[in-house]
Coordinates of C-alpha atoms in Angstrom, one line a residue:
M1 CA 6.8 12.6 -114.3
T2 CA 5.0 15.8 -115.2
L3 CA 3.6 17.2 -118.4
G4 CA 6.2 18.8 -120.6
E5 CA 9.1 16.7 -119.4
D6 CA 11.0 14.5 -121.9
V7 CA 9.9 10.9 -121.4
E8 CA 11.9 8.0 -122.9
N9 CA 10.2 5.4 -125.0
G10 CA 9.1 2.5 -122.8
H11 CA 8.9 4.6 -119.6
H12 CA 6.3 3.3 -117.1
D13 CA 4.6 5.6 -114.6
P14 CA 4.9 4.3 -111.0
I15 CA 1.1 3.7 -110.9
E16 CA -0.8 0.4 -110.6
G17 CA -4.4 0.3 -111.7
R18 CA -6.9 -2.3 -110.3
Y19 CA -10.6 -3.1 -110.0
V20 CA -12.2 -4.0 -106.7
W21 CA -15.8 -5.2 -106.3
L22 CA -17.5 -3.3 -103.5
E23 CA -20.9 -4.3 -102.0
F24 CA -22.4 -1.1 -100.6
D25 CA -25.9 0.1 -99.8
G26 CA -27.5 -3.0 -101.3
E27 CA -25.7 -2.9 -104.6
T28 CA -22.4 -4.1 -106.1
Y29 CA -19.9 -1.7 -107.7
R30 CA -16.9 -2.6 -109.9
T31 CA -14.7 0.2 -108.8
F32 CA -11.4 1.3 -110.5
Y33 CA -8.6 2.7 -108.5
E34 CA -4.9 3.6 -109.0
V35 CA -2.2 3.2 -106.3
A36 CA 1.3 4.6 -106.2
G37 CA 4.0 5.3 -103.6
D38 CA 5.2 3.2 -100.7
G39 CA 4.9 5.6 -97.8
D40 CA 3.6 4.4 -94.4
V41 CA 0.6 6.8 -94.4
P42 CA -2.3 6.0 -96.8
L43 CA -3.7 9.0 -98.7
I44 CA -7.0 8.8 -100.6
V45 CA -7.6 11.5 -103.2
L46 CA -11.1 12.3 -104.5
H47 CA -11.8 13.7 -107.9
T48 CA -14.1 16.6 -108.8
A49 CA -17.8 16.4 -110.0
G50 CA -18.3 14.7 -113.3
A51 CA -14.6 13.8 -113.6
D52 CA -12.4 10.9 -112.5
S53 CA -9.1 10.1 -110.8
R54 CA -7.0 11.0 -113.9
E55 CA -7.0 14.4 -112.3
Y56 CA -4.4 13.2 -109.8
R57 CA -1.9 11.5 -112.2
H58 CA 0.7 14.2 -111.5
L59 CA 0.6 13.6 -107.7
L60 CA 0.6 9.9 -108.2
C61 CA 3.9 10.2 -110.0
D62 CA 5.4 12.6 -107.4
E63 CA 8.4 10.9 -105.8
R64 CA 8.5 13.1 -102.7
L65 CA 4.8 12.4 -101.9
G66 CA 5.3 8.7 -102.8
E67 CA 8.0 8.4 -100.1
Q68 CA 5.6 9.8 -97.5
F69 CA 2.3 8.2 -98.6
T70 CA 0.8 5.3 -100.4
I71 CA -1.7 7.2 -102.6
Y72 CA -5.0 5.8 -103.7
A73 CA -7.1 7.4 -106.4
F74 CA -10.4 5.8 -107.2
D75 CA -13.2 6.6 -109.6
M76 CA -16.6 7.0 -107.9
P77 CA -19.4 4.7 -109.2
W78 CA -20.7 6.1 -112.6
H79 CA -17.4 7.9 -113.2
G80 CA -14.4 7.3 -115.4
R81 CA -13.5 3.7 -115.4
S82 CA -15.9 2.6 -112.7
Y83 CA -19.3 1.4 -113.6
P84 CA -22.9 2.0 -112.5
P85 CA -24.2 -0.8 -110.2
L86 CA -24.0 -3.7 -112.7
A87 CA -26.8 -5.8 -111.1
D88 CA -29.3 -3.0 -111.3
R89 CA -31.2 -1.6 -114.3
W90 CA -29.2 1.6 -113.9
W91 CA -30.2 3.0 -117.3
E92 CA -33.8 3.3 -116.2
R93 CA -33.0 5.9 -113.4
D94 CA -31.3 9.2 -113.0
Y95 CA -28.0 9.3 -111.2
R96 CA -28.1 11.5 -108.1
L97 CA -25.2 11.7 -105.6
T98 CA -26.1 12.2 -101.9
T99 CA -24.0 13.0 -98.8
D100 CA -24.7 9.7 -97.1
F101 CA -23.8 7.6 -100.1
Y102 CA -20.7 9.7 -100.9
A103 CA -19.1 9.7 -97.5
G104 CA -20.2 6.1 -96.8
F105 CA -18.7 4.8 -100.1
I106 CA -15.3 6.5 -99.3
V107 CA -15.2 4.9 -95.9
H108 CA -16.2 1.6 -97.3
F109 CA -13.4 1.7 -99.9
A110 CA -10.9 2.4 -97.1
R111 CA -12.2 -0.3 -94.9
T112 CA -12.3 -2.9 -97.7
L113 CA -8.7 -2.2 -98.7
G114 CA -7.6 -2.2 -95.0
L115 CA -6.4 1.4 -95.0
D116 CA -5.7 2.3 -91.4
E117 CA -6.6 5.9 -90.6
P118 CA -6.0 7.4 -94.1
V119 CA -5.6 11.0 -94.9
V120 CA -8.3 12.1 -97.4
M121 CA -7.9 14.9 -99.9
G122 CA -10.7 16.0 -102.1
C123 CA -11.3 18.7 -104.6
S124 CA -14.6 20.6 -105.3
M125 CA -17.3 18.1 -104.4
G126 CA -14.5 16.1 -102.8
G127 CA -13.5 19.3 -100.9
E128 CA -17.0 19.4 -99.5
I129 CA -17.3 15.7 -98.5
I130 CA -14.1 15.8 -96.5
L131 CA -15.9 18.0 -94.0
E132 CA -18.5 15.2 -93.6
L133 CA -15.7 12.7 -93.0
A134 CA -14.0 15.0 -90.4
S135 CA -17.4 15.3 -88.7
T136 CA -19.0 11.9 -88.9
Y137 CA -16.0 9.5 -89.4
A138 CA -13.3 11.3 -87.5
E139 CA -12.3 8.2 -85.6
E140 CA -11.4 6.5 -89.0
V141 CA -9.6 9.4 -90.7
R142 CA -6.2 10.8 -89.7
A143 CA -6.7 14.2 -91.4
V144 CA -8.5 15.8 -94.3
I145 CA -7.2 18.2 -97.0
G146 CA -10.0 20.2 -98.7
L147 CA -9.4 21.8 -102.1
E148 CA -11.9 24.5 -103.1
T149 CA -14.0 23.6 -100.0
T150 CA -17.4 25.0 -99.2
D151 CA -19.9 24.2 -96.5
F152 CA -22.8 25.5 -98.5
V153 CA -23.5 26.9 -102.0
P154 CA -26.0 29.8 -101.6
S155 CA -29.1 29.7 -103.8
D156 CA -28.5 33.2 -105.0
R157 CA -25.7 31.9 -107.3
G158 CA -28.1 31.7 -110.2
Y159 CA -25.7 30.0 -112.5
I160 CA -26.3 26.7 -110.7
D161 CA -29.9 26.6 -111.8
D162 CA -28.8 27.5 -115.4
L163 CA -26.1 24.9 -115.2
Q164 CA -28.4 22.1 -114.1
T165 CA -30.8 23.0 -116.9
I166 CA -28.1 23.0 -119.6
L167 CA -26.5 19.7 -118.3
T168 CA -29.8 17.8 -118.7
H169 CA -31.1 19.5 -121.9
P170 CA -31.4 17.0 -124.8
E171 CA -30.5 19.6 -127.4
V172 CA -27.2 20.6 -125.8
D173 CA -24.1 18.8 -126.9
Q174 CA -22.6 17.8 -123.6
E175 CA -19.2 16.9 -125.1
V176 CA -18.9 20.6 -126.1
F177 CA -20.5 22.3 -123.1
R178 CA -18.9 20.5 -120.2
P179 CA -15.3 21.0 -121.1
E180 CA -15.8 24.6 -122.2
W181 CA -17.5 25.5 -118.9
I182 CA -14.8 23.7 -116.9
H183 CA -12.0 25.5 -118.9
G184 CA -13.4 28.8 -117.6
L185 CA -13.1 27.7 -114.0
Q186 CA -9.3 27.5 -114.3
A187 CA -6.9 30.3 -113.6
P188 CA -5.6 32.3 -116.6
Q189 CA -2.0 31.8 -115.4
S190 CA -2.3 28.0 -115.4
P191 CA -0.4 26.3 -118.2
E192 CA -2.6 25.8 -121.2
H193 CA -1.5 22.2 -121.7
N194 CA -2.6 21.4 -118.2
K195 CA -5.9 23.2 -118.6
R196 CA -6.6 21.2 -121.7
E197 CA -5.9 18.1 -119.8
T198 CA -8.8 19.0 -117.5
W199 CA -10.8 19.9 -120.6
W200 CA -10.2 16.5 -122.1
I201 CA -11.3 14.6 -119.0
Y202 CA -14.6 16.5 -118.9
S203 CA -15.2 15.8 -122.6
Q204 CA -15.6 12.1 -121.7
A205 CA -18.0 12.0 -118.8
G206 CA -21.2 9.9 -119.0
H207 CA -24.4 11.9 -119.8
G208 CA -26.2 13.0 -116.6
V209 CA -23.3 12.2 -114.3
Y210 CA -22.1 15.8 -113.9
A211 CA -25.6 17.0 -113.3
G212 CA -26.1 14.3 -110.6
D213 CA -23.0 15.4 -108.9
I214 CA -24.0 19.1 -109.0
D215 CA -27.2 18.0 -107.4
F216 CA -25.1 17.1 -104.3
Y217 CA -22.6 19.9 -104.6
A218 CA -25.0 22.8 -104.9
R219 CA -28.4 21.5 -103.6
E220 CA -28.2 18.8 -101.0
W221 CA -24.9 19.7 -99.4
D222 CA -25.3 22.0 -96.3
A223 CA -22.7 21.6 -93.5
R224 CA -23.0 25.0 -92.0
E225 CA -24.2 23.7 -88.6
Q226 CA -21.9 20.7 -88.2
V227 CA -18.6 22.2 -89.2
A228 CA -18.2 24.0 -85.9
E229 CA -18.4 20.7 -84.1
I230 CA -15.3 19.3 -86.0
D231 CA -12.5 18.4 -83.5
T232 CA -9.2 19.1 -85.2
D233 CA -7.3 17.3 -82.3
E234 CA -9.1 14.1 -83.5
C235 CA -8.9 14.9 -87.3
G236 CA -6.8 17.6 -88.7
V237 CA -8.4 20.0 -91.3
Y238 CA -6.3 21.7 -94.0
L239 CA -7.9 23.9 -96.6
L240 CA -6.5 25.2 -99.9
T241 CA -8.4 27.3 -102.4
G242 CA -7.5 28.9 -105.6
E243 CA -7.8 32.7 -105.8
Y244 CA -9.5 32.5 -109.2
D245 CA -12.2 29.9 -108.3
F246 CA -15.7 31.5 -108.6
S247 CA -17.5 28.3 -107.6
G248 CA -15.8 27.2 -104.4
R249 CA -14.7 30.8 -103.8
P250 CA -11.9 31.9 -101.4
E251 CA -14.5 33.6 -99.2
D252 CA -16.4 30.4 -98.9
T253 CA -13.4 28.5 -97.7
E254 CA -12.5 31.3 -95.4
R255 CA -15.9 31.1 -93.8
V256 CA -15.4 27.3 -93.3
A257 CA -12.0 27.9 -91.6
E258 CA -13.5 30.5 -89.3
R259 CA -16.0 28.0 -88.0
I260 CA -13.5 25.1 -87.4
D261 CA -11.2 25.7 -84.4
G262 CA -7.7 24.7 -85.4
A263 CA -8.2 24.5 -89.1
T264 CA -5.5 25.9 -91.4
I265 CA -6.2 27.7 -94.6
E266 CA -4.2 29.2 -97.5
I267 CA -5.5 30.9 -100.6
M268 CA -3.4 29.8 -103.5
D269 CA -2.1 32.5 -105.8
E270 CA -2.8 32.2 -109.6
M271 CA -4.9 29.0 -109.1
G272 CA -8.4 28.1 -110.1
H273 CA -10.9 25.3 -109.4
F274 CA -8.7 22.2 -110.3
P275 CA -5.2 22.7 -108.7
P276 CA -4.0 19.1 -108.9
V277 CA -4.4 19.0 -112.7
E278 CA -4.5 22.6 -113.9
N279 CA -1.2 23.6 -112.3
P280 CA 0.4 20.6 -110.5
E281 CA 3.8 22.2 -110.2
A282 CA 2.6 25.2 -108.3
F283 CA 0.1 23.2 -106.3
R284 CA 2.8 20.9 -104.9
E285 CA 4.5 23.8 -103.2
Y286 CA 1.3 24.4 -101.2
L287 CA 0.8 20.7 -100.5
Y288 CA 4.3 19.7 -99.4
P289 CA 4.3 21.6 -96.1
I290 CA 0.9 20.1 -95.2
A291 CA 2.2 16.6 -96.1
E292 CA 5.2 17.1 -93.9
E293 CA 3.1 18.2 -90.9
I294 CA 0.7 15.3 -91.2
V295 CA 3.4 12.7 -91.6
E296 CA 5.4 14.0 -88.6
E297 CA 2.5 14.0 -86.2

């Protein structure tokens, strides 16, 4: 079921939502996830910085993908319907995402749910961390699909410093700034209803969470040295980036693809930074061939 289609009263989306308690890195996290489909191959999808797994509702409802995959979409701790670590005095410290925690938590989620060699697809910060999975956890991951993938965000992109300052400023209304900033990262051709769906998700994030994610996305993350060591015979790498993305830019993803022997890349026409939600219909046409290739291997 997609936005704009007629939906009968009483219709249920083919999605089940659950909570799982995960003990990781010395703390316990009540983690929300959605699951859909009954395919043989598990597919984990990772949301963008400051958002949650609602970005993937269109793919979770996709019958074709559901025949190929069982799709798992979870909210990272501090995001969406997941909580900060409940046993900790989390309100007394700033949230900051790190590479080790991010990759480790994804793998721990897969292990806990008994997902055997899942495919992992991530967008934005999720498109970065899939490179860490392909490098460090290749024996546990069948393939990775990176959306808006970068191996490094150069310091000369001055808007990152400005963004961090604004996101933590006590006099800035985050419910106004976050969604307006995000709206501009989407392609002008994407349907306005879909872009407003992204806008709505970002209007609801917890204060400081987006800034904590950006701290990983544009400051800590640097995989320039390790990407060349990724073995695509062990873990396939597929990269898709929107032509209008000025954060994870097409040239950034092209640089990553050049360094990974055997990686595939396609720049998506008339797409921005949030393809699964801003234009799901067009995005599927790029994703379907990759899904077919992975399932047939």
